[in-house]
CSV table of C-alpha atoms in Angstrom, one decimal:
chain,number,residue,atom,x,y,z
Q,1,UNK,CA,0.0,0.0,0.0
Q,2,UNK,CA,1.3,3.5,-0.9
Q,3,UNK,CA,0.0,6.7,0.3
Q,4,UNK,CA,1.0,10.4,0.4
Q,5,UNK,CA,0.8,12.4,3.6
Q,6,UNK,CA,1.3,16.2,3.5
Q,7,UNK,CA,2.5,18.2,6.5
Q,8,UNK,CA,-1.1,19.2,7.2
Q,9,UNK,CA,-2.1,15.3,7.3
Q,10,UNK,CA,0.7,14.6,9.7
Q,11,UNK,CA,-0.5,17.4,11.9
Q,12,UNK,CA,-4.1,15.9,11.8
Q,13,UNK,CA,-2.6,12.5,12.5
Q,14,UNK,CA,-0.9,14.0,15.6
Q,15,UNK,CA,-3.9,16.0,16.7
Q,16,UNK,CA,-6.2,12.8,16.5
Q,17,UNK,CA,-3.9,11.0,18.9
Q,18,UNK,CA,-3.7,14.0,21.3
Q,19,UNK,CA,-7.6,14.1,21.5
Q,20,UNK,CA,-7.8,10.2,21.9
Q,21,UNK,CA,-5.2,10.4,24.9
Q,22,UNK,CA,-7.6,12.4,26.8
Q,23,UNK,CA,-10.6,10.0,26.2
Q,24,UNK,CA,-8.4,6.9,26.9
Q,25,UNK,CA,-10.0,6.2,30.3
Q,26,UNK,CA,-9.4,2.5,30.9
Q,27,UNK,CA,-6.3,2.3,29.0
Q,28,UNK,CA,-5.0,3.1,25.5
Q,29,UNK,CA,-6.7,-0.1,24.1
Q,30,UNK,CA,-10.2,1.2,24.9
Q,31,UNK,CA,-9.7,3.9,21.9
Q,32,UNK,CA,-8.6,1.3,19.4
Q,33,UNK,CA,-12.1,1.2,17.9
Q,34,UNK,CA,-12.0,5.0,17.1
Q,35,UNK,CA,-8.5,4.5,15.7
Q,36,UNK,CA,-9.9,1.9,13.3
Q,37,UNK,CA,-12.6,4.3,12.4
Q,38,UNK,CA,-10.2,7.2,11.6
Q,39,UNK,CA,-7.1,5.4,10.1
Q,40,UNK,CA,-8.8,2.7,8.2
Q,41,UNK,CA,-12.3,3.7,7.2
Q,42,UNK,CA,-12.2,7.5,7.1
Q,43,UNK,CA,-8.4,8.3,6.0
Q,44,UNK,CA,-7.4,4.9,4.4
Q,45,UNK,CA,-4.0,5.4,5.8
Q,46,UNK,CA,-3.8,1.8,7.0
Q,47,UNK,CA,-5.3,-1.5,5.6
Q,48,UNK,CA,-7.6,-3.5,7.8
Q,49,UNK,CA,-4.9,-6.2,8.0
Q,50,UNK,CA,-2.3,-3.9,8.9
Q,51,UNK,CA,-4.5,-2.4,11.6
Q,52,UNK,CA,-5.2,-6.0,13.3
Q,53,UNK,CA,-1.6,-6.9,12.8
Q,54,UNK,CA,-0.5,-3.9,14.6
Q,55,UNK,CA,-2.5,-4.9,17.8
Q,56,UNK,CA,-1.7,-8.5,17.6
Q,57,UNK,CA,2.2,-7.8,17.4
Q,58,UNK,CA,2.1,-5.3,20.3
Q,59,UNK,CA,0.2,-7.8,22.5
Q,60,UNK,CA,2.7,-10.5,21.7
Q,61,UNK,CA,5.8,-8.3,22.4
Q,62,UNK,CA,7.0,-7.5,25.8
Q,63,UNK,CA,6.1,-4.2,27.1
Q,64,UNK,CA,3.0,-1.9,27.9
Q,65,UNK,CA,0.0,-2.5,25.4
Q,66,UNK,CA,0.1,1.1,24.4
Q,67,UNK,CA,3.0,0.1,22.2
Q,68,UNK,CA,0.5,-0.8,19.5
Q,69,UNK,CA,0.1,2.7,18.9
Q,70,UNK,CA,3.8,3.1,17.9
Q,71,UNK,CA,3.4,0.0,15.5
Q,72,UNK,CA,0.4,1.7,13.9
Q,73,UNK,CA,2.4,4.9,13.5
Q,74,UNK,CA,5.1,2.8,11.8
Q,75,UNK,CA,2.8,1.2,9.4
Q,76,UNK,CA,1.3,4.5,8.5
Q,77,UNK,CA,4.7,6.0,8.0
Q,78,UNK,CA,5.9,2.9,6.0
Q,79,UNK,CA,2.8,3.3,3.6
Q,80,UNK,CA,3.7,7.0,3.3
Q,81,UNK,CA,7.2,6.6,2.1
Q,82,UNK,CA,10.0,4.7,3.8
Q,83,UNK,CA,12.0,4.4,7.1
Q,84,UNK,CA,12.2,8.1,7.7
Q,85,UNK,CA,8.4,8.6,7.6
Q,86,UNK,CA,8.0,5.5,9.6
Q,87,UNK,CA,9.8,7.0,12.5
Q,88,UNK,CA,8.1,10.2,12.1
Q,89,UNK,CA,4.7,8.0,12.4
Q,90,UNK,CA,6.0,6.4,15.4
Q,91,UNK,CA,7.2,9.7,17.2
Q,92,UNK,CA,3.8,11.5,16.5
Q,93,UNK,CA,1.6,8.6,17.4
Q,94,UNK,CA,3.4,8.0,20.6
Q,95,UNK,CA,3.9,11.7,21.6
Q,96,UNK,CA,0.3,12.2,20.7
Q,97,UNK,CA,-1.0,9.4,22.9
Q,98,UNK,CA,1.1,10.2,25.8
Q,99,UNK,CA,1.6,13.9,26.4
Q,100,UNK,CA,-2.1,15.0,27.3
Q,101,UNK,CA,-2.7,11.7,29.6
Q,102,UNK,CA,0.7,11.8,31.4
Q,103,UNK,CA,0.5,15.6,32.1
Q,104,UNK,CA,-3.0,15.1,33.6
Q,105,UNK,CA,-2.0,12.1,35.5
Q,106,UNK,CA,1.2,13.9,36.7
Q,107,UNK,CA,-0.9,16.9,37.9
Q,108,UNK,CA,-3.5,14.7,39.7
Q,109,UNK,CA,-0.6,12.5,41.3
Q,110,UNK,CA,1.0,15.7,42.6
Q,111,UNK,CA,-2.3,17.0,44.1
Q,112,UNK,CA,-3.5,13.7,45.4
Q,113,UNK,CA,0.0,13.1,47.2
Q,114,UNK,CA,-0.1,16.6,48.7
Q,115,UNK,CA,-3.7,16.2,50.0
Q,116,UNK,CA,-3.5,12.5,50.8
Q,117,UNK,CA,-4.9,12.9,54.5
Q,118,UNK,CA,-8.1,14.5,53.0
Q,119,UNK,CA,-11.2,12.3,53.7
Q,120,UNK,CA,-12.4,12.9,50.1
Q,121,UNK,CA,-9.0,11.8,48.6
Q,122,UNK,CA,-8.9,8.6,50.9
Q,123,UNK,CA,-12.6,7.8,50.2
Q,124,UNK,CA,-11.8,7.9,46.5
Q,125,UNK,CA,-8.7,5.6,46.4
Q,126,UNK,CA,-10.3,3.2,49.0
Q,127,UNK,CA,-13.8,3.2,47.4
Q,128,UNK,CA,-12.3,2.5,44.0
Q,129,UNK,CA,-10.4,-0.4,45.3
Q,130,UNK,CA,-13.1,-3.2,45.1
Q,131,UNK,CA,-14.0,-2.1,41.6
Q,132,UNK,CA,-10.4,-2.1,40.4
Q,133,UNK,CA,-9.9,-5.6,41.9
Q,134,UNK,CA,-13.2,-6.9,40.1
Q,135,UNK,CA,-12.1,-5.2,36.9
Q,136,UNK,CA,-8.8,-7.3,36.9
Q,137,UNK,CA,-10.8,-10.5,37.2
Q,138,UNK,CA,-13.2,-9.4,34.5
Q,139,UNK,CA,-10.4,-8.4,32.3
Q,140,UNK,CA,-8.8,-11.9,32.6
Q,141,UNK,CA,-12.1,-13.5,31.9
Q,142,UNK,CA,-12.8,-11.3,28.8
Q,143,UNK,CA,-9.2,-12.0,27.4
Q,144,UNK,CA,-9.7,-15.7,27.9
Q,145,UNK,CA,-13.1,-16.0,26.3
Q,146,UNK,CA,-12.8,-13.2,23.6
Q,147,UNK,CA,-16.3,-11.9,22.6
Q,148,UNK,CA,-17.9,-15.3,22.0
Q,149,UNK,CA,-18.3,-18.5,23.9
Q,150,UNK,CA,-17.5,-21.5,21.7
Q,151,UNK,CA,-17.2,-25.0,23.2
Q,152,UNK,CA,-14.2,-25.8,20.9
Q,153,UNK,CA,-12.2,-23.1,22.7
Q,154,UNK,CA,-12.0,-25.2,25.8
Q,155,UNK,CA,-8.2,-25.6,25.4
Q,156,UNK,CA,-7.8,-21.8,25.8
Q,157,UNK,CA,-10.1,-21.7,28.7
Q,158,UNK,CA,-8.2,-24.6,30.4
Q,159,UNK,CA,-4.9,-22.9,29.9
Q,160,UNK,CA,-6.2,-19.6,31.4
Q,161,UNK,CA,-7.8,-21.4,34.4
Q,162,UNK,CA,-4.7,-23.5,35.0
Q,163,UNK,CA,-2.4,-20.4,34.8
Q,164,UNK,CA,-4.8,-18.5,37.1
Q,165,UNK,CA,-4.6,-21.2,39.8
Q,166,UNK,CA,-0.7,-21.5,39.4
Q,167,UNK,CA,0.0,-17.8,39.6
Q,168,UNK,CA,-2.4,-17.3,42.6
Q,169,UNK,CA,-0.9,-20.3,44.6
Q,170,UNK,CA,2.8,-20.5,43.7
Q,171,UNK,CA,5.6,-18.3,43.1
Q,172,UNK,CA,6.8,-19.8,39.7
Q,173,UNK,CA,8.3,-17.2,37.3
Q,174,UNK,CA,5.8,-15.9,34.9
Q,175,UNK,CA,8.1,-16.3,32.0
Q,176,UNK,CA,8.0,-20.2,32.3
Q,177,UNK,CA,4.2,-20.1,32.0
Q,178,UNK,CA,4.3,-17.9,29.0
Q,179,UNK,CA,6.9,-20.0,27.5
Q,180,UNK,CA,4.7,-23.1,28.2
Q,181,UNK,CA,1.6,-21.3,26.7
Q,182,UNK,CA,3.5,-20.5,23.5
Q,183,UNK,CA,4.9,-24.0,23.1
Q,184,UNK,CA,1.3,-25.5,23.5
Q,185,UNK,CA,0.2,-23.0,20.9
Q,186,UNK,CA,3.3,-23.5,18.6
Q,187,UNK,CA,2.5,-27.4,18.5
Q,188,UNK,CA,-1.0,-26.5,17.3
Q,189,UNK,CA,-2.8,-28.0,20.3
Q,190,UNK,CA,-5.0,-24.9,20.7
Y,1,UNK,CA,17.7,1.1,50.4
Y,2,UNK,CA,15.0,2.1,52.7
Y,3,UNK,CA,13.1,5.4,53.4
Y,4,UNK,CA,12.8,7.0,56.7
Y,5,UNK,CA,10.0,4.7,57.9
Y,6,UNK,CA,12.0,1.6,57.0
Y,7,UNK,CA,10.3,0.9,53.7
Y,8,UNK,CA,12.3,-0.4,50.7
Y,9,UNK,CA,12.5,2.3,48.0
Y,10,UNK,CA,14.7,2.9,44.9
Y,11,UNK,CA,18.1,4.4,45.7
Y,12,UNK,CA,18.5,6.5,42.6
Y,13,UNK,CA,16.9,7.3,39.2
Y,14,UNK,CA,19.2,4.7,37.6
Y,15,UNK,CA,17.8,2.0,39.9
Y,16,UNK,CA,14.3,3.2,39.0
Y,17,UNK,CA,14.9,3.1,35.3
Y,18,UNK,CA,16.5,-0.3,35.5
Y,19,UNK,CA,13.8,-1.8,37.5
Y,20,UNK,CA,11.0,-0.7,35.4
Y,21,UNK,CA,12.9,-1.6,32.2
Y,22,UNK,CA,13.5,-5.2,33.6
Y,23,UNK,CA,9.8,-5.3,34.6
Y,24,UNK,CA,8.5,-4.0,31.1
Y,25,UNK,CA,10.6,-6.6,29.4
Y,26,UNK,CA,8.9,-9.3,31.4
Y,27,UNK,CA,5.5,-8.2,30.5
Y,28,UNK,CA,4.1,-10.2,27.5
Y,29,UNK,CA,0.4,-9.6,26.9
Y,30,UNK,CA,0.3,-6.8,29.4
Y,31,UNK,CA,2.5,-5.6,32.1
Y,32,UNK,CA,0.0,-5.6,35.1
Y,33,UNK,CA,0.7,-8.9,36.4
Y,34,UNK,CA,4.4,-8.3,36.3
Y,35,UNK,CA,4.2,-5.0,38.1
Y,36,UNK,CA,2.3,-6.6,41.2
Y,37,UNK,CA,4.8,-9.4,41.3
Y,38,UNK,CA,7.9,-7.2,41.0
Y,39,UNK,CA,7.0,-4.0,42.9
Y,40,UNK,CA,4.8,-5.7,45.7
Y,41,UNK,CA,6.1,-9.1,46.1
Y,42,UNK,CA,9.7,-8.9,45.1
Y,43,UNK,CA,11.1,-5.3,45.7
Y,44,UNK,CA,8.3,-4.5,48.2
Y,45,UNK,CA,8.2,-0.9,47.1
Y,46,UNK,CA,4.4,-0.8,47.5
Y,47,UNK,CA,2.2,-2.9,49.8
Y,48,UNK,CA,-0.9,-4.6,48.3
Y,49,UNK,CA,-3.1,-1.9,49.8
Y,50,UNK,CA,-1.0,0.9,48.3
Y,51,UNK,CA,-0.9,-0.9,45.0
Y,52,UNK,CA,-4.6,-1.3,44.8
Y,53,UNK,CA,-5.0,2.4,45.8
Y,54,UNK,CA,-2.5,3.8,43.2
Y,55,UNK,CA,-3.8,1.4,40.5
Y,56,UNK,CA,-7.4,2.9,41.1
Y,57,UNK,CA,-6.1,6.4,40.3
Y,58,UNK,CA,-3.9,5.0,37.3
Y,59,UNK,CA,-7.0,3.2,36.0
Y,60,UNK,CA,-9.5,6.4,36.5
Y,61,UNK,CA,-7.1,8.7,34.7
Y,62,UNK,CA,-6.9,8.8,31.0
Y,63,UNK,CA,-4.0,7.1,29.2
Y,64,UNK,CA,-2.2,3.7,29.6
Y,65,UNK,CA,-2.7,2.5,33.1
Y,66,UNK,CA,0.7,0.9,33.5
Y,67,UNK,CA,2.5,4.1,32.2
Y,68,UNK,CA,0.2,6.3,34.8
Y,69,UNK,CA,1.2,3.9,37.6
Y,70,UNK,CA,4.9,4.1,36.9
Y,71,UNK,CA,4.6,7.8,36.6
Y,72,UNK,CA,3.0,8.1,40.0
Y,73,UNK,CA,5.5,5.9,41.7
Y,74,UNK,CA,8.5,7.7,40.0
Y,75,UNK,CA,6.9,11.2,41.2
Y,76,UNK,CA,6.6,9.8,44.8
Y,77,UNK,CA,10.3,9.1,45.0
Y,78,UNK,CA,11.9,11.7,42.8
Y,79,UNK,CA,9.3,14.2,41.7
Y,80,UNK,CA,9.0,15.2,38.1
Y,81,UNK,CA,12.4,13.7,37.2
Y,82,UNK,CA,11.4,10.5,38.7
Y,83,UNK,CA,7.9,10.4,36.7
Y,84,UNK,CA,9.9,11.1,33.4
Y,85,UNK,CA,12.5,8.4,34.1
Y,86,UNK,CA,9.8,5.7,35.1
Y,87,UNK,CA,7.7,6.4,31.9
Y,88,UNK,CA,11.2,6.3,29.7
Y,89,UNK,CA,12.0,3.0,31.6
Y,90,UNK,CA,8.7,1.3,30.9
Y,91,UNK,CA,8.9,2.4,27.1
Y,92,UNK,CA,12.3,2.6,25.7
Y,93,UNK,CA,13.6,-1.0,25.5
Y,94,UNK,CA,10.1,-2.4,24.8
Y,95,UNK,CA,9.7,0.1,22.0
Y,96,UNK,CA,12.9,-1.0,20.2
Y,97,UNK,CA,11.9,-4.7,20.5
Y,98,UNK,CA,8.3,-4.0,19.1
Y,99,UNK,CA,9.6,-2.0,16.2
Y,100,UNK,CA,12.1,-4.7,15.3
Y,101,UNK,CA,9.3,-7.2,15.3
Y,102,UNK,CA,7.2,-4.8,13.1
Y,103,UNK,CA,10.0,-4.7,10.8
Y,104,UNK,CA,10.4,-8.6,10.6
Y,105,UNK,CA,6.6,-9.3,10.8
Y,106,UNK,CA,5.8,-9.7,7.2
Y,107,UNK,CA,7.8,-12.8,6.9
Y,108,UNK,CA,6.4,-14.3,10.1
Y,109,UNK,CA,2.9,-13.3,10.5
Y,110,UNK,CA,1.3,-16.0,8.2
Y,111,UNK,CA,3.1,-18.9,9.9
Y,112,UNK,CA,0.4,-21.1,11.7
Y,113,UNK,CA,3.1,-22.0,14.4
Y,114,UNK,CA,3.7,-18.4,15.2
Y,115,UNK,CA,0.0,-17.7,15.4
Y,116,UNK,CA,-0.6,-20.7,17.5
Y,117,UNK,CA,2.1,-19.5,20.0
Y,118,UNK,CA,0.5,-16.2,20.1
Y,119,UNK,CA,-2.8,-17.7,20.9
Y,120,UNK,CA,-1.1,-19.9,23.8
Y,121,UNK,CA,0.6,-16.8,25.3
Y,122,UNK,CA,-2.6,-14.8,25.1
Y,123,UNK,CA,-4.4,-17.6,27.1
Y,124,UNK,CA,-1.8,-17.6,29.8
Y,125,UNK,CA,-1.7,-13.7,29.9
Y,126,UNK,CA,-5.5,-13.9,30.7
Y,127,UNK,CA,-4.7,-16.1,33.6
Y,128,UNK,CA,-2.0,-13.9,34.9
Y,129,UNK,CA,-4.3,-10.9,35.1
Y,130,UNK,CA,-7.0,-12.8,36.6
Y,131,UNK,CA,-4.7,-14.2,39.3
Y,132,UNK,CA,-3.4,-10.8,40.0
Y,133,UNK,CA,-7.0,-9.6,40.9
Y,134,UNK,CA,-7.7,-12.6,43.1
Y,135,UNK,CA,-4.2,-11.9,45.1
Y,136,UNK,CA,-5.1,-8.3,45.4
Y,137,UNK,CA,-8.4,-9.1,46.8
Y,138,UNK,CA,-6.7,-9.8,50.1
Y,139,UNK,CA,-5.9,-6.0,50.3
Y,140,UNK,CA,-9.7,-5.3,50.7
Y,141,UNK,CA,-9.9,-7.2,54.2
Y,142,UNK,CA,-9.7,-4.2,56.3
Y,143,UNK,CA,-11.8,-2.1,53.9
Y,144,UNK,CA,-13.9,0.6,55.7
Y,145,UNK,CA,-17.2,-0.6,53.9
Y,146,UNK,CA,-17.1,-4.0,55.4
Y,147,UNK,CA,-16.9,-7.4,53.5
Y,148,UNK,CA,-20.7,-7.7,52.3
Y,149,UNK,CA,-20.6,-4.2,50.6
Y,150,UNK,CA,-17.1,-4.9,49.2
Y,151,UNK,CA,-18.1,-8.2,47.7
Y,152,UNK,CA,-21.4,-6.5,46.3
Y,153,UNK,CA,-19.5,-3.8,44.5
Y,154,UNK,CA,-17.1,-6.4,43.1
Y,155,UNK,CA,-19.9,-8.6,41.8
Y,156,UNK,CA,-21.6,-5.7,40.3
Y,157,UNK,CA,-18.5,-4.5,38.5
Y,158,UNK,CA,-17.8,-8.0,37.2
Y,159,UNK,CA,-21.4,-8.4,36.0
Y,160,UNK,CA,-21.5,-5.1,34.5
Y,161,UNK,CA,-18.4,-5.7,32.4
Y,162,UNK,CA,-18.7,-9.4,31.6
Y,163,UNK,CA,-22.2,-10.1,31.3
Y,164,UNK,CA,-24.0,-6.7,30.6
Y,165,UNK,CA,-21.0,-5.4,28.5
Y,166,UNK,CA,-21.4,-1.9,30.0
Y,167,UNK,CA,-18.8,0.8,28.9
Y,168,UNK,CA,-16.1,1.0,31.5
Y,169,UNK,CA,-16.9,4.6,32.2
Y,170,UNK,CA,-20.3,3.8,33.3
Y,171,UNK,CA,-19.1,1.1,35.8
Y,172,UNK,CA,-16.4,3.5,37.2
Y,173,UNK,CA,-18.9,6.2,37.6
Y,174,UNK,CA,-21.9,4.2,38.7
Y,175,UNK,CA,-20.6,1.4,41.1
Y,176,UNK,CA,-17.2,3.2,41.8
Y,177,UNK,CA,-19.1,6.5,42.7
Y,178,UNK,CA,-21.5,4.7,45.2
Y,179,UNK,CA,-18.6,2.8,46.5
Y,180,UNK,CA,-16.6,6.1,47.1
Y,181,UNK,CA,-19.6,7.9,48.6
Y,182,UNK,CA,-20.2,4.9,51.1
Y,183,UNK,CA,-16.5,5.0,51.9
Y,184,UNK,CA,-16.6,8.7,52.6
Y,185,UNK,CA,-19.3,8.1,55.2
Y,186,UNK,CA,-17.7,5.4,56.8
Y,187,UNK,CA,-14.3,7.1,57.0
Y,188,UNK,CA,-16.2,10.1,58.6
Y,189,UNK,CA,-18.0,7.9,61.3
Y,190,UNK,CA,-14.5,6.6,62.3
Y,191,UNK,CA,-13.2,10.0,62.8
């Protein structure tokens, strides 16, 4: 795929990530649906396959999930020319995604730390705690089952349940478990 | 190194950077399970209670949750410099790796073994995150709301997200808002 991006296009690309950064309550991945709408459907800067591959690749690589944004910027840049524009795409996508949210979080963290004895601050942090714990369990559940419940996916559920029990009950290093999961999948048993 | 109250903490910006880089490099399919294991269980920079509280803020603020958590942790120890170093530590090395993978992906992406291995790692990662939630539940034992209300809030959250598929913002505002108001009254009654 080959496209042309003008300076104004890159500016709009950057501005779109700046905006999504502020809307990304619950993590960067929650704005992926809108990135698809903008980059694939509206601007045609990425193909559908490139979009899906960007997310899958970042999930498989080590590091925070937000790096899927870097891969998207990379692919848009490659489509628009070569390595130089690819690095430009990475820089604009990542800076756009991070500057607004980190600035806001930094200010909130500073205020919250200075006022940590206030009843309102303690009520917020402690009041959210049960929701946060339940959200983690819900996220694990959703990742294991995807959006559908098919009986033929039982090996995936089994692996998720077994790794839940092992992580909960033992101190085995997490990389061994991931390695085992990768091996089982590589052999085609999933 | 320990702080004045005897709690472990990073001795320098370099130690903070290295710790978060090592942590990020272990985080396949999401860093959260590793953050809990490394910062709470191994290095003990945070207690379970502190981790859950900081995580609540990181989750409610916009942006990547793990980046927000690292930023808040770095700020607590070294102010603005600490916040910047923590974010850089979480992102720098993994970014190089993911771009190298993106560069080589075209030759690997169609391989069924590779696709299967990714599925297997995804299933394990789901288990890691669920187990992290189960472990952190012990931090709720002394919660001001009491066990019954904590369980009710947790179940409502799970049902809202998994069964009813409500948007996260509704759950945080609705269930989270009720829980915060309840906690506020309980804290007031204690004082």
